[in-house]
Amino acid sequence: MVKMGDKQQDETVQTVATSESEDDDEMEMCQMEGADEEMEDENEDEKVYLPGEPLEEGEELVCDESAYMMYHQAQTGAPCLSFDIIPDSLGDKRETFPLTCYCASGSQSEHGHLNHVIVMKMENLHRTTKEKKESDENEEESDEEEEDDDDEEKKPELETASIKHSGSVNRIRVTTIGQKSIAATWSENGKVYIWDLTRPLHAVNDSNIMSVYIRNEESPAPIYTFKGHQVEGFAVDWSPLMEGRLLTGDCKKNIHLWTPKEGGAWHVDQRPYSGHTSSVEDIQWSPNENN
């Protein structure tokens, strides 16, 4: 047996303590390096997509919902090229959640006789909830159940009422005339239709009316049809200053002015504006001038 002096014992204890401290430091450094590598891997896995960049094998585009104040998805069945907001009486520039919105769209089915004008009511639209942080994942079961109930109550609701439309809808625009919501649609068959959306709007607002609407297969006819364009078109716009005034332009350069008449009819000038030299893809009224 070898005896060590007090000084030697102190040095040995200090050496052991120093060794343990160094091991702890090395372990902490390894953990930090591992965390940094994980963050780098995450940054490599997730990046902003630039339009035109090809997707590599295994890559997919994922929506970052945290970028939106409100984000919801809905399906109408057939694809729709055009839609427009239906003005309502719920107030302008409203920002209090949940929100309600009315809109109209036009379908583009492969079979022309299966197309529709779709009147939609979207309600119970809540603010988009950001993804939960990791620190919030270990909540009690009771809290999770309450959250599930909240999620159920916050589910958005969509009601739709359809109107049969002849041909695919190239474009749809909605305005208010008197107390009625009126829509104009450009059809691929070269005709422009005017629709009164009163009945389908009543249907999306009242479940009893909706039941009757569906049971009777209701489909209000257009209140006016213009056949003066020789070809189809896409350009259509209601005047924001003169109620019921409309402009339509076709793919053969012709632009027609519509002036409302009594009894829900329109006078359409048979002589189109001839200043345009090629297809009229879109048209807009001045926001502050009648002409």
JSON list of N, CA and C in Angstrom, two decimals, residues 2-3 20 25 56 70 176 250 268 271:
[
{"chain": "A", "resi": 2, "resn": "VAL", "atom": "N", "xyz": [0.50, 2.18, -0.86]},
{"chain": "A", "resi": 2, "resn": "VAL", "atom": "CA", "xyz": [1.28, 3.40, -0.98]},
{"chain": "A", "resi": 2, "resn": "VAL", "atom": "C", "xyz": [0.50, 4.55, -0.38]},
{"chain": "A", "resi": 3, "resn": "LYS", "atom": "N", "xyz": [1.11, 5.28, 0.51]},
{"chain": "A", "resi": 3, "resn": "LYS", "atom": "CA", "xyz": [0.46, 6.43, 1.12]},
{"chain": "A", "resi": 3, "resn": "LYS", "atom": "C", "xyz": [0.74, 7.68, 0.31]},
{"chain": "A", "resi": 20, "resn": "GLU", "atom": "N", "xyz": [-13.67, 15.65, -15.25]},
{"chain": "A", "resi": 20, "resn": "GLU", "atom": "CA", "xyz": [-15.12, 15.57, -15.36]},
{"chain": "A", "resi": 20, "resn": "GLU", "atom": "C", "xyz": [-15.69, 16.84, -15.99]},
{"chain": "A", "resi": 25, "resn": "ASP", "atom": "N", "xyz": [-18.02, 19.72, -20.70]},
{"chain": "A", "resi": 25, "resn": "ASP", "atom": "CA", "xyz": [-17.91, 20.75, -21.72]},
{"chain": "A", "resi": 25, "resn": "ASP", "atom": "C", "xyz": [-17.95, 20.13, -23.12]},
{"chain": "A", "resi": 56, "resn": "GLU", "atom": "N", "xyz": [-37.07, 19.14, -57.48]},
{"chain": "A", "resi": 56, "resn": "GLU", "atom": "CA", "xyz": [-36.25, 17.94, -57.46]},
{"chain": "A", "resi": 56, "resn": "GLU", "atom": "C", "xyz": [-37.07, 16.75, -56.99]},
{"chain": "A", "resi": 70, "resn": "MET", "atom": "N", "xyz": [-55.69, 35.16, -42.91]},
{"chain": "A", "resi": 70, "resn": "MET", "atom": "CA", "xyz": [-56.79, 34.20, -43.00]},
{"chain": "A", "resi": 70, "resn": "MET", "atom": "C", "xyz": [-56.58, 33.35, -44.24]},
{"chain": "A", "resi": 176, "resn": "THR", "atom": "N", "xyz": [-74.68, 45.58, -58.23]},
{"chain": "A", "resi": 176, "resn": "THR", "atom": "CA", "xyz": [-75.97, 45.74, -57.54]},
{"chain": "A", "resi": 176, "resn": "THR", "atom": "C", "xyz": [-76.81, 46.75, -58.31]},
{"chain": "A", "resi": 250, "resn": "ASP", "atom": "N", "xyz": [-64.99, 41.51, -77.25]},
{"chain": "A", "resi": 250, "resn": "ASP", "atom": "CA", "xyz": [-64.78, 40.14, -77.72]},
{"chain": "A", "resi": 250, "resn": "ASP", "atom": "C", "xyz": [-63.38, 39.95, -78.31]},
{"chain": "A", "resi": 268, "resn": "VAL", "atom": "N", "xyz": [-78.37, 47.71, -76.18]},
{"chain": "A", "resi": 268, "resn": "VAL", "atom": "CA", "xyz": [-76.97, 47.48, -76.54]},
{"chain": "A", "resi": 268, "resn": "VAL", "atom": "C", "xyz": [-76.72, 48.10, -77.90]},
{"chain": "A", "resi": 271, "resn": "ARG", "atom": "N", "xyz": [-73.62, 49.20, -82.99]},
{"chain": "A", "resi": 271, "resn": "ARG", "atom": "CA", "xyz": [-72.37, 49.65, -83.61]},
{"chain": "A", "resi": 271, "resn": "ARG", "atom": "C", "xyz": [-71.26, 49.62, -82.57]}
]
